[in-house]
Short mmCIF file of C-alpha atoms in Angstrom, two decimals:
data_model
loop_
_atom_site.label_atom_id
_atom_site.label_comp_id
_atom_site.label_asym_id
_atom_site.label_seq_id
_atom_site.Cartn_x
_atom_site.Cartn_y
_atom_site.Cartn_z
CA MET C 1 9.31 40.50 -13.38
CA VAL C 2 11.12 43.31 -13.37
CA GLU C 3 15.15 43.52 -14.43
CA GLU C 4 17.01 44.33 -11.20
CA VAL C 5 19.39 46.88 -11.56
CA SER C 6 20.90 49.37 -8.40
CA ALA C 7 19.49 52.72 -8.19
CA ASP C 8 22.06 54.17 -10.27
CA GLY C 9 20.90 51.61 -13.36
CA ARG C 10 23.89 49.27 -13.22
CA ALA C 11 23.63 45.40 -12.27
CA LEU C 12 24.16 44.73 -8.66
CA ARG C 13 27.26 42.77 -7.58
CA ILE C 14 26.50 40.27 -5.18
CA GLY C 15 28.48 37.89 -2.99
CA VAL C 16 27.18 34.39 -1.11
CA LEU C 17 28.68 33.12 1.92
CA GLY C 18 28.65 29.62 1.44
CA GLY C 19 28.71 26.79 -1.35
CA GLY C 20 25.84 24.38 -0.39
CA PHE C 21 22.40 23.52 -1.24
CA MET C 22 20.85 27.11 -0.20
CA GLY C 23 24.08 28.82 -1.55
CA ARG C 24 23.30 27.51 -4.88
CA VAL C 25 19.64 28.14 -4.95
CA HIS C 26 20.61 31.73 -3.89
CA SER C 27 23.12 31.69 -6.49
CA ARG C 28 20.80 30.59 -9.47
CA ALA C 29 18.01 33.11 -8.20
CA ALA C 30 20.70 35.88 -8.44
CA ARG C 31 21.91 35.28 -11.87
CA SER C 32 18.11 34.89 -13.03
CA ALA C 33 17.56 38.35 -11.33
CA GLY C 34 20.45 39.48 -13.34
CA ALA C 35 22.90 40.41 -10.91
CA VAL C 36 26.72 40.03 -11.39
CA LEU C 37 27.92 37.02 -9.40
CA ASP C 38 31.21 38.45 -8.06
CA SER C 39 32.31 36.44 -5.04
CA VAL C 40 31.58 33.34 -3.15
CA ALA C 41 33.19 31.89 0.28
CA THR C 42 32.59 28.66 1.62
CA SER C 43 34.69 26.78 4.85
CA SER C 44 37.94 26.49 2.81
CA PRO C 45 39.74 28.08 0.07
CA ALA C 46 39.87 24.73 -2.15
CA SER C 47 36.22 24.79 -1.53
CA SER C 48 35.56 28.10 -2.18
CA ALA C 49 37.43 28.25 -5.33
CA ARG C 50 35.68 24.92 -6.46
CA ALA C 51 32.27 26.95 -5.91
CA ALA C 52 33.21 29.68 -7.64
CA ALA C 53 34.09 27.48 -11.04
CA GLU C 54 30.95 25.41 -10.54
CA LEU C 55 28.38 28.65 -9.72
CA GLY C 56 29.88 30.90 -11.98
CA PHE C 57 31.53 33.54 -9.49
CA ALA C 58 34.36 35.46 -10.83
CA HIS C 59 36.40 35.28 -7.75
CA SER C 60 36.58 32.89 -4.65
CA ALA C 61 37.15 34.49 -1.17
CA THR C 62 37.07 34.33 2.54
CA ALA C 63 34.07 35.34 4.37
CA HIS C 64 35.76 38.30 5.66
CA GLY C 65 37.45 38.89 2.25
CA LEU C 66 34.06 38.70 0.69
CA ILE C 67 32.60 41.10 3.02
CA ASP C 68 35.24 43.76 2.61
CA ARG C 69 34.79 44.05 -1.31
CA GLY C 70 31.96 46.45 -0.77
CA LEU C 71 29.46 44.67 -3.08
CA ASP C 72 25.99 45.42 -3.67
CA VAL C 73 24.29 42.85 -1.73
CA VAL C 74 25.93 39.82 0.14
CA HIS C 75 23.96 36.55 0.73
CA VAL C 76 24.45 34.84 4.03
CA CYS C 77 23.86 31.24 3.30
CA SER C 78 26.46 29.75 5.75
CA PRO C 79 25.70 27.41 8.92
CA ASN C 80 23.23 29.04 11.76
CA ASP C 81 25.62 29.90 14.23
CA VAL C 82 27.26 32.63 12.29
CA HIS C 83 24.08 34.45 10.41
CA ALA C 84 24.05 37.20 12.98
CA GLU C 85 27.73 37.41 13.17
CA GLN C 86 28.25 37.69 9.32
CA SER C 87 24.84 40.06 8.78
CA LEU C 88 26.32 42.69 11.43
CA ARG C 89 29.85 42.48 9.40
CA VAL C 90 27.40 42.78 6.23
CA LEU C 91 25.52 45.65 7.47
CA ASP C 92 28.60 47.34 8.88
CA SER C 93 30.27 47.26 5.35
CA GLY C 94 27.00 48.82 3.79
CA SER C 95 25.97 46.08 1.76
CA ALA C 96 22.44 45.25 1.53
CA LEU C 97 21.77 41.82 3.44
CA ILE C 98 19.99 38.61 2.53
CA CYS C 99 20.06 36.03 5.31
CA GLU C 100 19.19 32.92 5.31
CA LYS C 101 17.14 31.72 8.24
CA PRO C 102 17.22 31.71 11.25
CA LEU C 103 18.59 35.18 11.22
CA ALA C 104 19.80 34.05 14.44
CA THR C 105 20.49 31.45 16.65
CA ASP C 106 18.59 33.55 19.82
CA SER C 107 16.16 36.60 19.82
CA GLN C 108 19.02 38.87 21.72
CA ALA C 109 21.00 38.53 18.38
CA ALA C 110 18.37 38.59 15.81
CA ARG C 111 16.96 42.00 17.34
CA ALA C 112 20.86 43.48 17.37
CA VAL C 113 20.74 42.38 13.72
CA LEU C 114 17.71 44.29 13.12
CA ALA C 115 18.83 47.33 15.24
CA ARG C 116 22.22 47.40 13.11
CA ALA C 117 20.13 47.33 9.90
CA GLU C 118 17.84 50.49 10.85
CA GLU C 119 20.60 52.58 12.89
CA ALA C 120 22.88 52.11 9.47
CA GLY C 121 20.00 52.62 6.98
CA VAL C 122 20.64 49.31 5.41
CA MET C 123 18.19 46.88 4.09
CA GLY C 124 18.12 43.42 4.71
CA THR C 125 15.77 40.51 3.50
CA VAL C 126 15.06 36.96 5.02
CA PRO C 127 13.79 34.12 2.34
CA PHE C 128 10.23 32.86 3.33
CA VAL C 129 9.69 32.03 -0.20
CA TYR C 130 7.16 29.62 -0.20
CA ARG C 131 5.48 33.33 0.13
CA TYR C 132 6.34 33.83 -3.13
CA HIS C 133 4.00 30.74 -4.91
CA PRO C 134 1.23 32.55 -6.84
CA MET C 135 -1.29 30.28 -5.61
CA VAL C 136 -0.38 31.26 -1.71
CA ARG C 137 -0.69 35.05 -3.03
CA GLU C 138 -4.16 34.16 -4.64
CA ALA C 139 -5.39 32.81 -1.33
CA ARG C 140 -4.09 35.70 0.77
CA ALA C 141 -6.06 37.98 -1.80
CA ARG C 142 -8.99 35.95 -1.33
CA PHE C 143 -9.01 36.01 2.71
CA ARG C 144 -8.42 39.89 2.23
CA ALA C 145 -11.46 40.04 0.19
CA GLY C 146 -13.41 38.33 2.76
CA GLU C 147 -14.45 35.30 0.81
CA VAL C 148 -13.50 32.88 3.84
CA GLY C 149 -15.48 35.20 6.24
CA ARG C 150 -14.37 35.29 9.95
CA LEU C 151 -11.22 32.65 10.18
CA LEU C 152 -12.37 30.13 13.01
CA THR C 153 -9.32 27.62 12.49
CA VAL C 154 -6.11 26.43 11.02
CA ASP C 155 -4.76 23.12 10.10
CA ALA C 156 -1.22 23.05 8.94
CA GLY C 157 1.82 20.91 8.98
CA TYR C 158 5.38 20.68 7.51
CA LEU C 159 6.44 16.93 7.02
CA GLN C 160 9.95 15.71 5.49
CA ASP C 161 11.75 12.52 6.15
CA TRP C 162 15.46 13.21 5.11
CA LEU C 163 16.49 13.01 9.03
CA LEU C 164 14.38 9.66 9.36
CA GLY C 165 17.13 7.40 10.06
CA SER C 166 19.30 7.46 13.07
CA GLU C 167 22.45 7.44 10.42
CA ASP C 168 21.02 10.18 8.97
CA GLU C 169 23.11 13.07 9.89
CA ASN C 170 23.59 16.95 8.84
CA TRP C 171 24.98 19.89 10.68
CA ARG C 172 21.86 21.24 11.36
CA VAL C 173 21.28 18.12 13.99
CA GLU C 174 24.39 19.72 16.06
CA SER C 175 22.86 22.69 18.42
CA ALA C 176 26.36 24.60 18.29
CA ARG C 177 25.97 25.00 14.77
CA GLY C 178 22.18 24.55 13.92
CA GLY C 179 21.07 26.46 17.07
CA PRO C 180 18.83 25.20 20.11
CA SER C 181 15.92 24.23 17.61
CA ARG C 182 16.28 21.95 14.72
CA ALA C 183 12.64 20.97 12.95
CA PHE C 184 11.21 24.21 13.99
CA ALA C 185 13.66 26.63 13.41
CA ASP C 186 14.35 24.99 9.90
CA ILE C 187 11.22 24.03 8.59
CA GLY C 188 8.60 25.01 11.27
CA SER C 189 9.50 28.84 10.95
CA HIS C 190 8.33 28.70 7.40
CA LEU C 191 5.23 27.23 8.10
CA VAL C 192 4.28 29.82 10.66
CA ASP C 193 5.41 32.58 8.23
CA LEU C 194 3.56 31.45 5.70
CA ILE C 195 0.08 30.65 7.73
CA GLU C 196 0.73 34.78 9.28
CA PHE C 197 0.98 35.97 5.86
CA ILE C 198 -2.04 34.51 4.40
CA ILE C 199 -4.16 35.37 7.18
CA GLY C 200 -2.60 38.46 8.18
CA ASP C 201 -2.82 37.89 12.03
CA ARG C 202 -0.24 36.14 14.13
CA ILE C 203 -0.22 33.71 16.66
CA ALA C 204 -0.61 35.37 20.13
CA ALA C 205 -0.03 31.98 22.41
CA LEU C 206 0.87 28.55 22.02
CA VAL C 207 1.43 25.20 23.84
CA ALA C 208 4.03 22.90 21.95
CA THR C 209 5.90 19.52 22.42
CA THR C 210 8.73 18.10 21.20
CA ARG C 211 10.44 14.56 20.38
CA THR C 212 13.67 13.73 19.59
CA VAL C 213 13.14 10.26 17.88
CA HIS C 214 17.07 9.36 17.72
CA PRO C 215 18.86 10.15 21.10
CA ARG C 216 22.05 9.65 19.20
CA ARG C 217 23.13 10.09 15.61
CA GLY C 218 26.22 9.08 14.31
CA GLY C 219 27.68 8.14 17.81
CA ALA C 220 27.03 11.34 19.07
CA ALA C 221 24.10 12.99 21.47
CA VAL C 222 21.43 15.01 19.84
CA THR C 223 19.89 17.80 21.90
CA THR C 224 17.59 19.08 18.90
CA GLU C 225 14.31 18.01 18.19
CA ASP C 226 12.90 15.71 15.37
CA THR C 227 9.09 16.58 15.85
CA VAL C 228 6.87 19.36 17.28
CA ALA C 229 3.10 19.48 17.82
CA ILE C 230 1.59 22.72 18.59
CA THR C 231 -1.84 24.29 19.44
CA ALA C 232 -2.21 27.94 18.85
CA GLU C 233 -4.16 30.87 19.58
CA PHE C 234 -4.73 33.89 16.93
CA SER C 235 -4.60 37.36 18.02
CA GLY C 236 -8.07 37.54 16.11
CA GLY C 237 -9.53 34.84 18.14
CA ALA C 238 -8.84 31.76 15.73
CA ILE C 239 -7.39 28.45 17.27
CA GLY C 240 -4.90 26.44 15.02
CA SER C 241 -3.16 22.87 14.92
CA LEU C 242 0.40 22.59 13.32
CA LEU C 243 2.69 19.24 13.51
CA ILE C 244 6.44 19.69 12.06
CA SER C 245 8.41 16.57 11.61
CA GLN C 246 11.46 15.62 9.91
CA ALA C 247 10.95 12.24 10.24
CA ALA C 248 7.91 11.57 8.37
CA PRO C 249 8.34 8.54 6.04
CA GLY C 250 7.62 9.51 2.38
CA ARG C 251 7.07 13.10 3.14
CA LYS C 252 9.78 15.05 1.29
CA ASN C 253 8.56 18.64 1.89
CA SER C 254 5.01 18.30 2.16
CA LEU C 255 4.04 21.98 3.70
CA THR C 256 0.20 22.43 3.69
CA VAL C 257 -2.32 25.32 5.36
CA GLU C 258 -5.70 25.01 5.50
CA ILE C 259 -7.86 27.78 6.86
CA ALA C 260 -11.36 27.41 7.70
CA GLY C 261 -14.05 30.29 8.26
CA THR C 262 -17.37 31.20 8.61
CA GLU C 263 -18.04 31.10 4.83
CA ALA C 264 -15.08 29.10 3.32
CA SER C 265 -12.20 27.28 3.61
CA MET C 266 -8.83 27.35 1.57
CA ARG C 267 -6.11 25.02 1.27
CA PHE C 268 -2.60 25.38 -0.13
CA ASP C 269 -0.40 22.25 -0.59
CA GLN C 270 3.27 22.90 -1.36
CA GLU C 271 4.13 19.88 -3.14
CA GLN C 272 1.11 21.02 -5.58
CA PRO C 273 2.20 24.39 -5.64
CA GLU C 274 -0.33 25.06 -8.79
CA ARG C 275 -3.44 24.58 -6.94
CA LEU C 276 -5.47 25.95 -4.54
CA TRP C 277 -8.68 24.13 -3.08
CA LEU C 278 -11.41 26.40 -2.14
CA GLY C 279 -14.24 24.65 0.00
CA ARG C 280 -17.87 25.74 0.68
CA ARG C 281 -20.57 24.41 2.41
CA ALA C 282 -22.20 23.85 -0.96
CA GLU C 283 -19.56 23.46 -3.23
CA SER C 284 -15.93 22.75 -3.38
CA ARG C 285 -13.57 24.01 -6.13
CA LEU C 286 -9.90 23.23 -7.47
CA LEU C 287 -8.35 26.62 -8.56
CA VAL C 288 -5.50 26.34 -10.84
CA ARG C 289 -2.68 28.61 -11.45
CA ASP C 290 -3.69 30.89 -14.65
CA PRO C 291 -2.51 34.72 -14.81
CA ASP C 292 -5.47 35.68 -16.58
CA ALA C 293 -7.69 34.66 -13.90
CA LEU C 294 -5.70 35.70 -10.74
CA ALA C 295 -5.36 38.42 -8.37
CA ALA C 296 -2.87 40.96 -9.50
CA ASP C 297 -0.16 40.34 -6.81
CA ALA C 298 -0.31 36.67 -7.98
CA ALA C 299 -0.48 37.12 -11.42
CA ARG C 300 2.92 39.59 -11.16
CA LEU C 301 4.58 36.34 -9.69
CA CYS C 302 3.78 33.77 -12.64
CA ALA C 303 6.96 33.56 -14.30
CA VAL C 304 5.74 31.11 -17.34
CA PRO C 305 2.05 30.88 -18.67
CA ALA C 306 -0.93 28.67 -17.50
CA GLY C 307 -0.24 25.08 -18.01
CA HIS C 308 3.73 25.49 -17.34
CA PRO C 309 4.47 24.28 -13.68
CA GLN C 310 6.27 26.49 -11.71
CA GLY C 311 8.00 25.37 -8.51
CA TYR C 312 10.38 25.94 -5.70
CA GLN C 313 13.38 27.60 -7.37
CA ASP C 314 11.26 29.87 -9.25
CA ALA C 315 9.41 30.91 -5.94
CA PHE C 316 13.01 31.70 -4.52
CA ASN C 317 14.12 33.59 -8.30
CA SER C 318 10.97 36.15 -7.52
CA PHE C 319 11.95 36.40 -3.76
CA VAL C 320 15.64 37.55 -4.57
CA ALA C 321 14.15 39.73 -7.53
CA ASP C 322 11.81 41.25 -5.19
CA SER C 323 14.77 42.15 -2.74
CA TYR C 324 17.04 43.36 -5.13
CA ALA C 325 14.11 45.60 -6.35
CA HIS C 326 13.64 46.68 -2.75
CA PHE C 327 17.25 47.37 -2.32
CA ALA C 328 16.81 49.43 -5.54
CA GLY C 329 14.23 51.86 -4.15
CA ASP C 330 10.93 49.81 -4.97
CA ARG C 331 8.54 48.43 -2.44
CA PRO C 332 7.37 45.18 -3.56
CA GLU C 333 4.26 43.74 -1.83
CA GLY C 334 4.79 41.12 0.79
CA LEU C 335 8.22 40.74 0.88
CA PRO C 336 10.03 39.50 4.19
CA THR C 337 12.40 41.36 5.69
CA LEU C 338 14.35 41.34 8.63
CA ARG C 339 11.70 41.81 11.10
CA ASP C 340 10.15 38.82 9.67
CA GLY C 341 13.23 37.07 10.55
CA VAL C 342 13.12 38.39 14.19
CA ARG C 343 9.73 37.20 14.23
CA ALA C 344 10.48 33.56 13.28
CA VAL C 345 13.24 33.38 16.24
CA LEU C 346 10.98 34.68 19.14
CA VAL C 347 8.13 32.28 17.56
CA THR C 348 10.94 29.36 17.84
CA GLU C 349 11.70 30.50 21.39
CA ALA C 350 8.16 30.47 22.47
CA VAL C 351 7.99 26.85 21.19
CA LEU C 352 11.24 25.85 23.32
CA GLU C 353 10.09 27.58 26.34
CA SER C 354 6.61 25.89 26.00
CA ALA C 355 7.75 22.32 25.49
CA ALA C 356 10.19 22.88 28.32
CA THR C 357 7.81 23.92 30.89
CA ARG C 358 4.59 22.18 29.51
CA SER C 359 2.94 25.16 29.69
CA TRP C 360 1.01 27.89 27.21
CA VAL C 361 3.36 30.74 26.38
CA ASP C 362 2.83 34.20 25.08
CA VAL C 363 4.59 34.90 21.70
CA ASP C 364 6.87 38.01 21.95
CA GLN C 365 6.06 40.89 19.40
CA VAL C 366 8.91 42.12 17.47
#
């Protein structure tokens, strides 16, 4: 990993919009990358002051006040419905942008953010951080090297249980704040990004069905989905099956991707991120994270020696470090940008359209 500084050699001054779980994750990653934690803004002056004290920011602020400080980077970690609005303001201020997914709750707004960034010459990234597990990079490298052969099938899922019960509530359930999709936009977008990143191909068409397990939560009607099942066709001819659920008992963060080709299969399980399963007709092997044995792009993400487990925060730290390096003029391999954020919104809209029409839908390209 590289010590992250601005192009002129000074430490980056950063601000974070949002003090919830993701704001805290971003803050830890920024500190790890050597940034100066300048300002944080949450939903009220009191909570902003608490967040500043707890997370180690020099200042608390309002959202508008933070954006107007002229910081090097602003992390947007607020509820989904304000992502596009805040991102546009950040870009207009000249600050580089790291925006939590979804980049926007509809593709028109997402495209507007991308267009504004390109017009202004300001950089932005979106934290599809599961790309930053070293064994994901190893899977990608092996696929690129031809070890799997011609891709035939993809079997993937993302299962959680934190919204299993009708009494489980969160702002993401509300379409007014979270957007028209919940389970897919929240976690299914990560799954699709990870698949497409590993195989270097895109879903061209899909058919999806969704279910809302609990029509009411906390006395209020629910319009967003709890579960999604998808059959997908890839541009290169492969087919795939994806299952997404936030109501799968016992599954905390079970993100799995298995790809099968004419020569071999590979499987990555995010809850066992130090391992990659490689299967052939004559043998199966379990590869473990060891920088001395990995492809260069995987080895560079090994923050600790083999045998010392790495996890989610380590992946996030690497993503933020790569983002800062990108903003300073480097070109890190595999960095998810605003274009990837738009892609995720387009796939989400295709899923919702397919579920509504009960038909196959072509996925728009960025």
